[in-house]
mmCIF file of C-alpha atoms in Angstrom:
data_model
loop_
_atom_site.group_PDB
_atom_site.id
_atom_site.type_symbol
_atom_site.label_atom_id
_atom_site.label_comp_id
_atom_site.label_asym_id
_atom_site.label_seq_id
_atom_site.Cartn_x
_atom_site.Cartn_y
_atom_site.Cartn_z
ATOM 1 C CA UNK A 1 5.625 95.523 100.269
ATOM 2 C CA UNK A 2 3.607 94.981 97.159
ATOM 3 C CA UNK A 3 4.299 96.727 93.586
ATOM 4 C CA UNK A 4 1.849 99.129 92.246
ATOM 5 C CA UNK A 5 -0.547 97.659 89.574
ATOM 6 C CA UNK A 6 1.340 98.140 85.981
ATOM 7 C CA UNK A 7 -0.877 101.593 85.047
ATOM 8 C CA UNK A 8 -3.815 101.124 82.093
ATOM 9 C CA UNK A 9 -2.508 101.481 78.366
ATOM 10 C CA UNK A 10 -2.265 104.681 77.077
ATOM 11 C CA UNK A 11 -5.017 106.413 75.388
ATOM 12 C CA UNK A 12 -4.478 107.927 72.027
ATOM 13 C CA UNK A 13 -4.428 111.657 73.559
ATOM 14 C CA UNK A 14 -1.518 110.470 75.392
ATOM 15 C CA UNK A 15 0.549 109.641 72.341
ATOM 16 C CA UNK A 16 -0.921 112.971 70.255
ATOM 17 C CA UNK A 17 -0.290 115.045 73.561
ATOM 18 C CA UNK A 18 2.482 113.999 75.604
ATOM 19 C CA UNK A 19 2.765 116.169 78.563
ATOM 20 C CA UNK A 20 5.753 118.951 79.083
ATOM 21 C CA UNK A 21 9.080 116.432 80.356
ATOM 22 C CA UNK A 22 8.651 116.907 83.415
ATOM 23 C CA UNK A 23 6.351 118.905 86.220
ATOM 24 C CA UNK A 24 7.199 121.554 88.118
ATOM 25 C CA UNK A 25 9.383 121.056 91.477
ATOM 26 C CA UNK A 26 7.729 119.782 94.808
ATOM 27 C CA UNK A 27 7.653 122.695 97.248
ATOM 28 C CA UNK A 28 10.686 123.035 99.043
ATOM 29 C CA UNK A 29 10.609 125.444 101.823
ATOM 30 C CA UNK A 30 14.536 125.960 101.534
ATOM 31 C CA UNK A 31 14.522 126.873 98.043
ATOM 32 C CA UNK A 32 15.423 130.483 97.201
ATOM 33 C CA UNK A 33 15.282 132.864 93.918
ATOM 34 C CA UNK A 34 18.635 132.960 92.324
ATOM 35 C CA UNK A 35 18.381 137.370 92.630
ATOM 36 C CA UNK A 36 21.061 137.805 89.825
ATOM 37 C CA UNK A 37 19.312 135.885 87.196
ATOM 38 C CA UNK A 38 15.539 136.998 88.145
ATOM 39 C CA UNK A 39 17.141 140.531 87.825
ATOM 40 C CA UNK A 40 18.617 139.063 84.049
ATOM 41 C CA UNK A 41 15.573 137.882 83.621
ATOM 42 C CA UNK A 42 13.129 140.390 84.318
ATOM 43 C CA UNK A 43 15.189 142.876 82.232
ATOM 44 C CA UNK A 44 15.394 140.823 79.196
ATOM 45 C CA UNK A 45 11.212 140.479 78.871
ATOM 46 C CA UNK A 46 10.549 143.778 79.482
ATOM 47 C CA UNK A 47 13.157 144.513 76.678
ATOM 48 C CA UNK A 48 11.188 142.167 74.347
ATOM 49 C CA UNK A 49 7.794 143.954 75.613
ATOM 50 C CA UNK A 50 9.581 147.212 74.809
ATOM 51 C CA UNK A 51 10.684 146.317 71.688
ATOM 52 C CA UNK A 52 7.527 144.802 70.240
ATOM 53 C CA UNK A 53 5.918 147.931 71.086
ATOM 54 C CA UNK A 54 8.268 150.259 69.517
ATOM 55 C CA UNK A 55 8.071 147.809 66.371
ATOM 56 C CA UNK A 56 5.234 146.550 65.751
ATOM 57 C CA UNK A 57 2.208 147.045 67.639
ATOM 58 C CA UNK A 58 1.318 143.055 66.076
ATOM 59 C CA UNK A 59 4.844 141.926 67.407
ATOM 60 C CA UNK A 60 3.491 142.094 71.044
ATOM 61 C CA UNK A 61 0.365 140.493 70.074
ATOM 62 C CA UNK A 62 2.518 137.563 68.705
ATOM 63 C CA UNK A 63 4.174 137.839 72.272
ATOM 64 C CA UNK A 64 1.173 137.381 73.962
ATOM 65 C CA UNK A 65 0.181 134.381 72.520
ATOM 66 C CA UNK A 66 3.563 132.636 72.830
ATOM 67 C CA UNK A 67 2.467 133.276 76.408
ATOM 68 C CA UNK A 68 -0.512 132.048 76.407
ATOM 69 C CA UNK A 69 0.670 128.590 74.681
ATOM 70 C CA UNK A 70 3.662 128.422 76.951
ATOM 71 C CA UNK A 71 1.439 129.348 79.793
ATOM 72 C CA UNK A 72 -0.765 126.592 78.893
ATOM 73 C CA UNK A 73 1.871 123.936 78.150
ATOM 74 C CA UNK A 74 2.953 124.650 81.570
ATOM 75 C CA UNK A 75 -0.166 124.560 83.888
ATOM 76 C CA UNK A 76 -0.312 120.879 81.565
ATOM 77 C CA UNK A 77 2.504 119.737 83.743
ATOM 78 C CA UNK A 78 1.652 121.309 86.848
ATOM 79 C CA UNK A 79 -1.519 119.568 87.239
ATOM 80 C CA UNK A 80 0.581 116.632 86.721
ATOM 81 C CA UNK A 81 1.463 116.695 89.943
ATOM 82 C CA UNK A 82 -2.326 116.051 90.744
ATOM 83 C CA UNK A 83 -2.662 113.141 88.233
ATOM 84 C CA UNK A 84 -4.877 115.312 86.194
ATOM 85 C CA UNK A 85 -4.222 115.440 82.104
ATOM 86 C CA UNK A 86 -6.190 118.476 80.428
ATOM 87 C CA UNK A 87 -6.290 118.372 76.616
ATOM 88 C CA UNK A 88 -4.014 120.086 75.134
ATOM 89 C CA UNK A 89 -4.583 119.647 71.108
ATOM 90 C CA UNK A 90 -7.872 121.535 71.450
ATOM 91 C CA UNK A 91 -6.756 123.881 74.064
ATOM 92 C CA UNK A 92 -3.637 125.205 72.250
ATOM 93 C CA UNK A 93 -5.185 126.118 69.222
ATOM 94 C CA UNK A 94 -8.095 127.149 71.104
ATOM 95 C CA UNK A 95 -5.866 129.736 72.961
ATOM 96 C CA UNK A 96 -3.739 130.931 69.691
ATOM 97 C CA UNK A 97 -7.204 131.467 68.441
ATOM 98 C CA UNK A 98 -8.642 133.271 71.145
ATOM 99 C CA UNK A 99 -5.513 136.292 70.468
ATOM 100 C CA UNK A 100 -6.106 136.427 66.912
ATOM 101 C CA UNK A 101 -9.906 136.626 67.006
ATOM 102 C CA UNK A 102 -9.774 139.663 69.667
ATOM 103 C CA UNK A 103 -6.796 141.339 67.840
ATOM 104 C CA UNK A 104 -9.058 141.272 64.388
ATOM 105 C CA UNK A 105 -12.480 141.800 65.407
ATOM 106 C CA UNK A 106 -12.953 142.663 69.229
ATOM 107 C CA UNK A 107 -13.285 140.700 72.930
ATOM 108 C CA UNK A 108 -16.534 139.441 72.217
ATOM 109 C CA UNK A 109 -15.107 137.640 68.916
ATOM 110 C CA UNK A 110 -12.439 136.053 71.174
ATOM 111 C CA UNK A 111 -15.017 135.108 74.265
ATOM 112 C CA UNK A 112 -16.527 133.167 71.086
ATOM 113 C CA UNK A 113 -13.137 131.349 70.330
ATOM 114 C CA UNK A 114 -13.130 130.210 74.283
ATOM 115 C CA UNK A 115 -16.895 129.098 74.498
ATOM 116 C CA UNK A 116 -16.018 127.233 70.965
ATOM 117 C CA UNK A 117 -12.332 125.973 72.196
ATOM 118 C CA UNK A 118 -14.280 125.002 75.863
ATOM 119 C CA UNK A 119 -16.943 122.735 74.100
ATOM 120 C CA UNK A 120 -14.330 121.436 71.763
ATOM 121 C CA UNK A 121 -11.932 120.632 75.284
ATOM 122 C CA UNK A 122 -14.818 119.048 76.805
ATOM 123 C CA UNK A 123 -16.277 117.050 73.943
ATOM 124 C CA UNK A 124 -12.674 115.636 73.482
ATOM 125 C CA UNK A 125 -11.513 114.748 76.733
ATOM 126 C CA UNK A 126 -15.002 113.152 77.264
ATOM 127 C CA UNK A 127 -14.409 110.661 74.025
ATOM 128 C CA UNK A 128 -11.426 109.775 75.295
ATOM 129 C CA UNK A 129 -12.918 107.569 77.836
ATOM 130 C CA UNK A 130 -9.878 107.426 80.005
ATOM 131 C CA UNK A 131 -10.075 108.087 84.032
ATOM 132 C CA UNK A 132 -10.842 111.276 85.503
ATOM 133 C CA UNK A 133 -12.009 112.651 81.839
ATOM 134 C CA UNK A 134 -14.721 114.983 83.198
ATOM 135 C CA UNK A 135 -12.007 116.368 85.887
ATOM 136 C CA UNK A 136 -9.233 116.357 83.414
ATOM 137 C CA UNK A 137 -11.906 118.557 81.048
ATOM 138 C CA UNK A 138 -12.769 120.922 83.763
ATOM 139 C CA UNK A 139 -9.402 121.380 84.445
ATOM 140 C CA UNK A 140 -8.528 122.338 80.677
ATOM 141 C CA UNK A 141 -11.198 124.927 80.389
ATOM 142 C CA UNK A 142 -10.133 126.184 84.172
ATOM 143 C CA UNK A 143 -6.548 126.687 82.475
ATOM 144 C CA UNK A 144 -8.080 128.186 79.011
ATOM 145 C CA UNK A 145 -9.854 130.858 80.988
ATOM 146 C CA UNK A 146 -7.283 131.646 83.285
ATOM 147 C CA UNK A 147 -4.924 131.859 80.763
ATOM 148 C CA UNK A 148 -6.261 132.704 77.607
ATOM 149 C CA UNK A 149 -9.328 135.260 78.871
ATOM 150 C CA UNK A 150 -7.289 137.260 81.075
ATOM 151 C CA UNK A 151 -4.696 137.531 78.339
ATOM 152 C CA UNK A 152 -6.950 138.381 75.295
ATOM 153 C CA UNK A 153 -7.733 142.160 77.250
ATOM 154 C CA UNK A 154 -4.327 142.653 77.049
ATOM 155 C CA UNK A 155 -4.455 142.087 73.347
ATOM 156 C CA UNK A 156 -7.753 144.021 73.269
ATOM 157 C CA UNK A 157 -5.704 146.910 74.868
ATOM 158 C CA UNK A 158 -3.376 146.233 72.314
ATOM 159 C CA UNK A 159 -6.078 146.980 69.218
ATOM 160 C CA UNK A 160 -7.019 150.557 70.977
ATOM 161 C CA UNK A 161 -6.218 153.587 69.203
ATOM 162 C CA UNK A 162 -3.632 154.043 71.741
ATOM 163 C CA UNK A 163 -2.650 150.200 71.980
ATOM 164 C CA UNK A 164 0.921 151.021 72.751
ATOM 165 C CA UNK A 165 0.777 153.676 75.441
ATOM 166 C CA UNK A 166 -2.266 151.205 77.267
ATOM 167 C CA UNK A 167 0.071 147.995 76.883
ATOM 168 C CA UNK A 168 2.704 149.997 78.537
ATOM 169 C CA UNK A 169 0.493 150.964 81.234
ATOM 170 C CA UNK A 170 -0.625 147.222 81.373
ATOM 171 C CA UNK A 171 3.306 146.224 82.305
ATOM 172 C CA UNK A 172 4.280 149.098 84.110
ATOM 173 C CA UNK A 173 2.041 149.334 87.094
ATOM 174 C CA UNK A 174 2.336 146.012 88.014
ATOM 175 C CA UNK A 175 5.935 146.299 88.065
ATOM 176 C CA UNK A 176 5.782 149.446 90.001
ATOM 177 C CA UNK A 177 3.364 147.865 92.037
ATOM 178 C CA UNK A 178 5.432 144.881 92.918
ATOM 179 C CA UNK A 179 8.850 146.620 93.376
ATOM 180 C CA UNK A 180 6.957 149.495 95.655
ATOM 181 C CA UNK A 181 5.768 146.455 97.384
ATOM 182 C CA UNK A 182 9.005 144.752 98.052
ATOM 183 C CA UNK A 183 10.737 147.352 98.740
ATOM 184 C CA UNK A 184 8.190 148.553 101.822
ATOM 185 C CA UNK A 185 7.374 144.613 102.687
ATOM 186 C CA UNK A 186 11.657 144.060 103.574
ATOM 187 C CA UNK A 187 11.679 147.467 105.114
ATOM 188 C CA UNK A 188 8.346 147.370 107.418
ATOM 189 C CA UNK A 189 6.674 144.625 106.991
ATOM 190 C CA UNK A 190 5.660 143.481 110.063
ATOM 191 C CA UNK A 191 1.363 142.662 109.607
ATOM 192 C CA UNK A 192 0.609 139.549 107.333
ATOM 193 C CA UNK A 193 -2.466 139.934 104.781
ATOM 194 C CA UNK A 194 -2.839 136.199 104.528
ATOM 195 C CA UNK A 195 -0.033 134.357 106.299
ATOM 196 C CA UNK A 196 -1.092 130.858 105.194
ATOM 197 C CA UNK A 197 -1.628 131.831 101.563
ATOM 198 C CA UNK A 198 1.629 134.365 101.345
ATOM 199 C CA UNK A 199 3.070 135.284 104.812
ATOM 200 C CA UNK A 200 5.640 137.132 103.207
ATOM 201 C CA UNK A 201 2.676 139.305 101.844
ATOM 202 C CA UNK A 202 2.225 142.532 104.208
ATOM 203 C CA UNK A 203 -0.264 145.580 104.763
ATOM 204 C CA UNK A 204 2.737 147.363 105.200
ATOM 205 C CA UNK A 205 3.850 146.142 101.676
ATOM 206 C CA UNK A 206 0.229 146.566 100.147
ATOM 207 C CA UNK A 207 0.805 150.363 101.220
ATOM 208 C CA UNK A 208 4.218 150.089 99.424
ATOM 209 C CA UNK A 209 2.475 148.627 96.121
ATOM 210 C CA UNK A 210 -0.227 151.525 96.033
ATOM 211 C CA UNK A 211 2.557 153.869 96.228
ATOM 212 C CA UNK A 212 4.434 152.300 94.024
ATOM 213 C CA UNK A 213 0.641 151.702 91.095
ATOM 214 C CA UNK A 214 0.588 155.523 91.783
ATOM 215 C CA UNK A 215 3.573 156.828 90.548
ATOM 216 C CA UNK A 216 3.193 154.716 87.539
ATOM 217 C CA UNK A 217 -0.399 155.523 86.831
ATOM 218 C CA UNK A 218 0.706 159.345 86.968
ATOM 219 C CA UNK A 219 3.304 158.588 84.335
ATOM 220 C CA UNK A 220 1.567 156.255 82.238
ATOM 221 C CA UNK A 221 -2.172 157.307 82.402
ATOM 222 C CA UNK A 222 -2.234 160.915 83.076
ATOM 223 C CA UNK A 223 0.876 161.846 81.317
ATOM 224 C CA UNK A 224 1.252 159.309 78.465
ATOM 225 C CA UNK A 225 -2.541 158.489 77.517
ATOM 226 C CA UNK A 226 -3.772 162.367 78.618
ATOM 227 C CA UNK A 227 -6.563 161.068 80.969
ATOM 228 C CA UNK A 228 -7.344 163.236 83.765
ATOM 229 C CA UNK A 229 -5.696 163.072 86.880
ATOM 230 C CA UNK A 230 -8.786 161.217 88.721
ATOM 231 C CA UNK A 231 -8.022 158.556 86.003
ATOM 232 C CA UNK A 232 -4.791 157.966 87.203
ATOM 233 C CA UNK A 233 -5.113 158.043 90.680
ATOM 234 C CA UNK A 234 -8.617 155.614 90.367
ATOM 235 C CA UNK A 235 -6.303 153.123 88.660
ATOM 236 C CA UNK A 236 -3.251 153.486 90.678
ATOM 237 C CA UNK A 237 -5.700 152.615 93.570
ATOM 238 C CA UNK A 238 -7.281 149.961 91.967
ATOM 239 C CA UNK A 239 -4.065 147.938 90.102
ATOM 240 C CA UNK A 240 -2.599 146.608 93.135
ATOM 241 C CA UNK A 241 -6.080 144.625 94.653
ATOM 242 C CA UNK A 242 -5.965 143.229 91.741
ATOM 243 C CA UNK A 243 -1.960 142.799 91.633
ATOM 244 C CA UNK A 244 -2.275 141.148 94.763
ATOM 245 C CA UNK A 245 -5.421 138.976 93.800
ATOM 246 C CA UNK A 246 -3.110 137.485 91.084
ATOM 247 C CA UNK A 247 -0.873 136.734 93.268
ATOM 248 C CA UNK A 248 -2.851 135.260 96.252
ATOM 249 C CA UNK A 249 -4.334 132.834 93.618
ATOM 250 C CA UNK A 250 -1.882 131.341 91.993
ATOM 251 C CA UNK A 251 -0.106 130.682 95.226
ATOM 252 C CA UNK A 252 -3.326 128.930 96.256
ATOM 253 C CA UNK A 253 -3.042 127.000 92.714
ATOM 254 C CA UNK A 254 0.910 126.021 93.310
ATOM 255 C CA UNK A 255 -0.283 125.550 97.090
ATOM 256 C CA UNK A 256 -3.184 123.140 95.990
ATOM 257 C CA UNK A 257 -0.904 121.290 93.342
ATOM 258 C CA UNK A 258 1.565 120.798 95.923
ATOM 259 C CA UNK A 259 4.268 122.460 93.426
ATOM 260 C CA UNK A 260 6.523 125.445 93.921
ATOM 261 C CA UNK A 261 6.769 127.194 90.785
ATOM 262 C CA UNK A 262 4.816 126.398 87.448
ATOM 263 C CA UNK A 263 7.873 126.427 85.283
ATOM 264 C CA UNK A 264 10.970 126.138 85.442
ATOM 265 C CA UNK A 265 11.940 128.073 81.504
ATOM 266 C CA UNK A 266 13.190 131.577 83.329
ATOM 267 C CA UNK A 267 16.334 131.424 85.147
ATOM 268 C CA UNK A 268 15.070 132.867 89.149
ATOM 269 C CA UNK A 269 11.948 133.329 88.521
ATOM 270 C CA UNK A 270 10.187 130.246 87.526
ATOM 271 C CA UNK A 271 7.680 129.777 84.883
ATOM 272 C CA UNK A 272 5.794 132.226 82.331
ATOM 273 C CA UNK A 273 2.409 132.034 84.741
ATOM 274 C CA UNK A 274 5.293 132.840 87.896
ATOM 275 C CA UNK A 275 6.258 136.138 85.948
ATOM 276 C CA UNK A 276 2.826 137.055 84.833
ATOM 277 C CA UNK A 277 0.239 136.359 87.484
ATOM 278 C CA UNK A 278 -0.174 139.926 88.129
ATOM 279 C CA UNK A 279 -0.239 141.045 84.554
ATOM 280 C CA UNK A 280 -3.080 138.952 84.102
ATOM 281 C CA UNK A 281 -5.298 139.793 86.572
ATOM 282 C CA UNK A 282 -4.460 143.359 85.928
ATOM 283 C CA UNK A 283 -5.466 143.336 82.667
ATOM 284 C CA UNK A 284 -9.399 143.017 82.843
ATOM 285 C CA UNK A 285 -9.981 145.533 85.461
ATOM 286 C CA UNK A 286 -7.570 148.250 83.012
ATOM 287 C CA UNK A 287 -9.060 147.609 79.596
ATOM 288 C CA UNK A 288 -12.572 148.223 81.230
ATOM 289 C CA UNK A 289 -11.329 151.447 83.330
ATOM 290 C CA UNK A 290 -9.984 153.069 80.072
ATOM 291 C CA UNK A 291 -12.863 151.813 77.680
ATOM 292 C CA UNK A 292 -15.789 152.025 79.615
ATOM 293 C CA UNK A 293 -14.759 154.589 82.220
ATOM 294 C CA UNK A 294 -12.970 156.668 80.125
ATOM 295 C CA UNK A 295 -13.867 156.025 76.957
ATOM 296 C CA UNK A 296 -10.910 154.674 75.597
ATOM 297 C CA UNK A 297 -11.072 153.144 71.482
#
């Protein structure tokens, strides 16, 4: 059998952007969460969400974009896996940019910072000249989007007059949502939403996360932020599509990349984009609900 061809010579983006050390692991349908530690785990970030908030309102915003780099460090290494490089020297700053901009002057100063960081991505991947530079591009503004759009409304939620009660809201009802939907999904769970993109995902579970968005909307929204009830019930309802969205796509993502996490930096439960999936999609929908809706500032 003959040897593959010795690969081209590295470009210079290669040696000013080495990728993470190595990418995520292939799927393994025997591989299990290590409960113990994702329990450790889970407790120890929202302890650092808990405590930036009863800080320093700018100590969570700081949070958010060590997220977003390590979030975008990581996806770096899961499109590995597809032979597909995005640039990373644009994107990073790009991203750390994107938090600061909405934290100082609004959402549509940070949706500047992303069309900016996007043209900048695009421009430099292209003058690279390497293979697959307009996918590898693509890619890289795919990640910055993802990553770094979703996250800036949490920072945006963040800057509200409020920031701290919304940011709590932010975490909280996707938590509630996912443990009221693991707890009904074990117990029930017997009708698939999507079986080949999550067949451990259930309607019965789905039920289970709307009961679960509820009691934390209640708590957060009617009785923390003094919305009305309507409020609360309107975004309990409404947090776990969009829960569950977050979800479905990133499994489609992993599924696509052939990869079974995206990181591997939390102990049981993956990678930064495995423990905030929800969160992100989440966070859109809620800073529009209590600004627009409810004239939140």
């Amino acid at each position: 059998m003959s040897t593959p061809s010795p690969t081209k010579s590295r470009s210079l983006l290669s040696i000013l952007a080495p990728h993470p050390p190595r990418p995520p692991q292939e799927v393994n349908s025997r591989a299990g969460r290590n409960v113990p530690a994702a329990v450790m785990t889970a407790a120890v970030l929202l302890g650092l969400v808990g405590l930036s908030l009863a800080y320093k309102i700018e100590v969570f915003v700081g949070l958010v974009t060590v997220f977003v780099l390590a979030g975008l460090w990581e996806i770096a290494g899961a499109f590995l896996a597809r032979n597909i490089r995005i640039p990373l020297i644009p994107l990073l700053p790009g991203g750390a940019g994107m938090m600061l901009a909405t934290w100082a002057w609004g959402i549509e100063h940070g949706l500047i910072v992303f069309l900016v960081s996007a043209a900048v991505s695009l421009l430099w991947r292209t003058y690279m000249t390497a293979d697959n530079a307009l996918t590898d591009a693509i890619a890289g503004v795919f990640a910055l989007a993802w990553i770094g759009v979703f996250a800036m409304f949490a920072v945006g939620l963040a800057a509200l007059s409020q920031g701290a009660l919304a940011v709590a809201a932010l975490v909280l009802l996707p938590v509630a949502s996912d443990t009221g939907g693991w707890l009904a999904g074990i117990t029930f769970g017997k009708h698939p939403i999507a079986p080949s993109i999550s067949p451990k995902k259930s309607w019965e579970g789905f039920a289970g996360s709307v009961a679960g968005a509820l009691l934390a909307a209640f708590i957060t929204v009617w009785f923390g932020l003094g919305l009305p009830w309507y409020a609360a019930v309107i975004i309990g309802a409404v947090t776990p599509i969009f829960a569950t969205a977050g979800d479905f796509a990133e499994s489609l993502l992993k599924r696509d990349l052939g990869v079974k996490d995206m990181g591997s930096i939390f102990p049981g439960h993956g990678g930064v984009l495995d423990r905030v999936d929800s969160l992100l999609f989440c966070a859109p929908i809620l800073y529009v609900i209590l600004t627009y809706g409810f004239g939140l500032n």
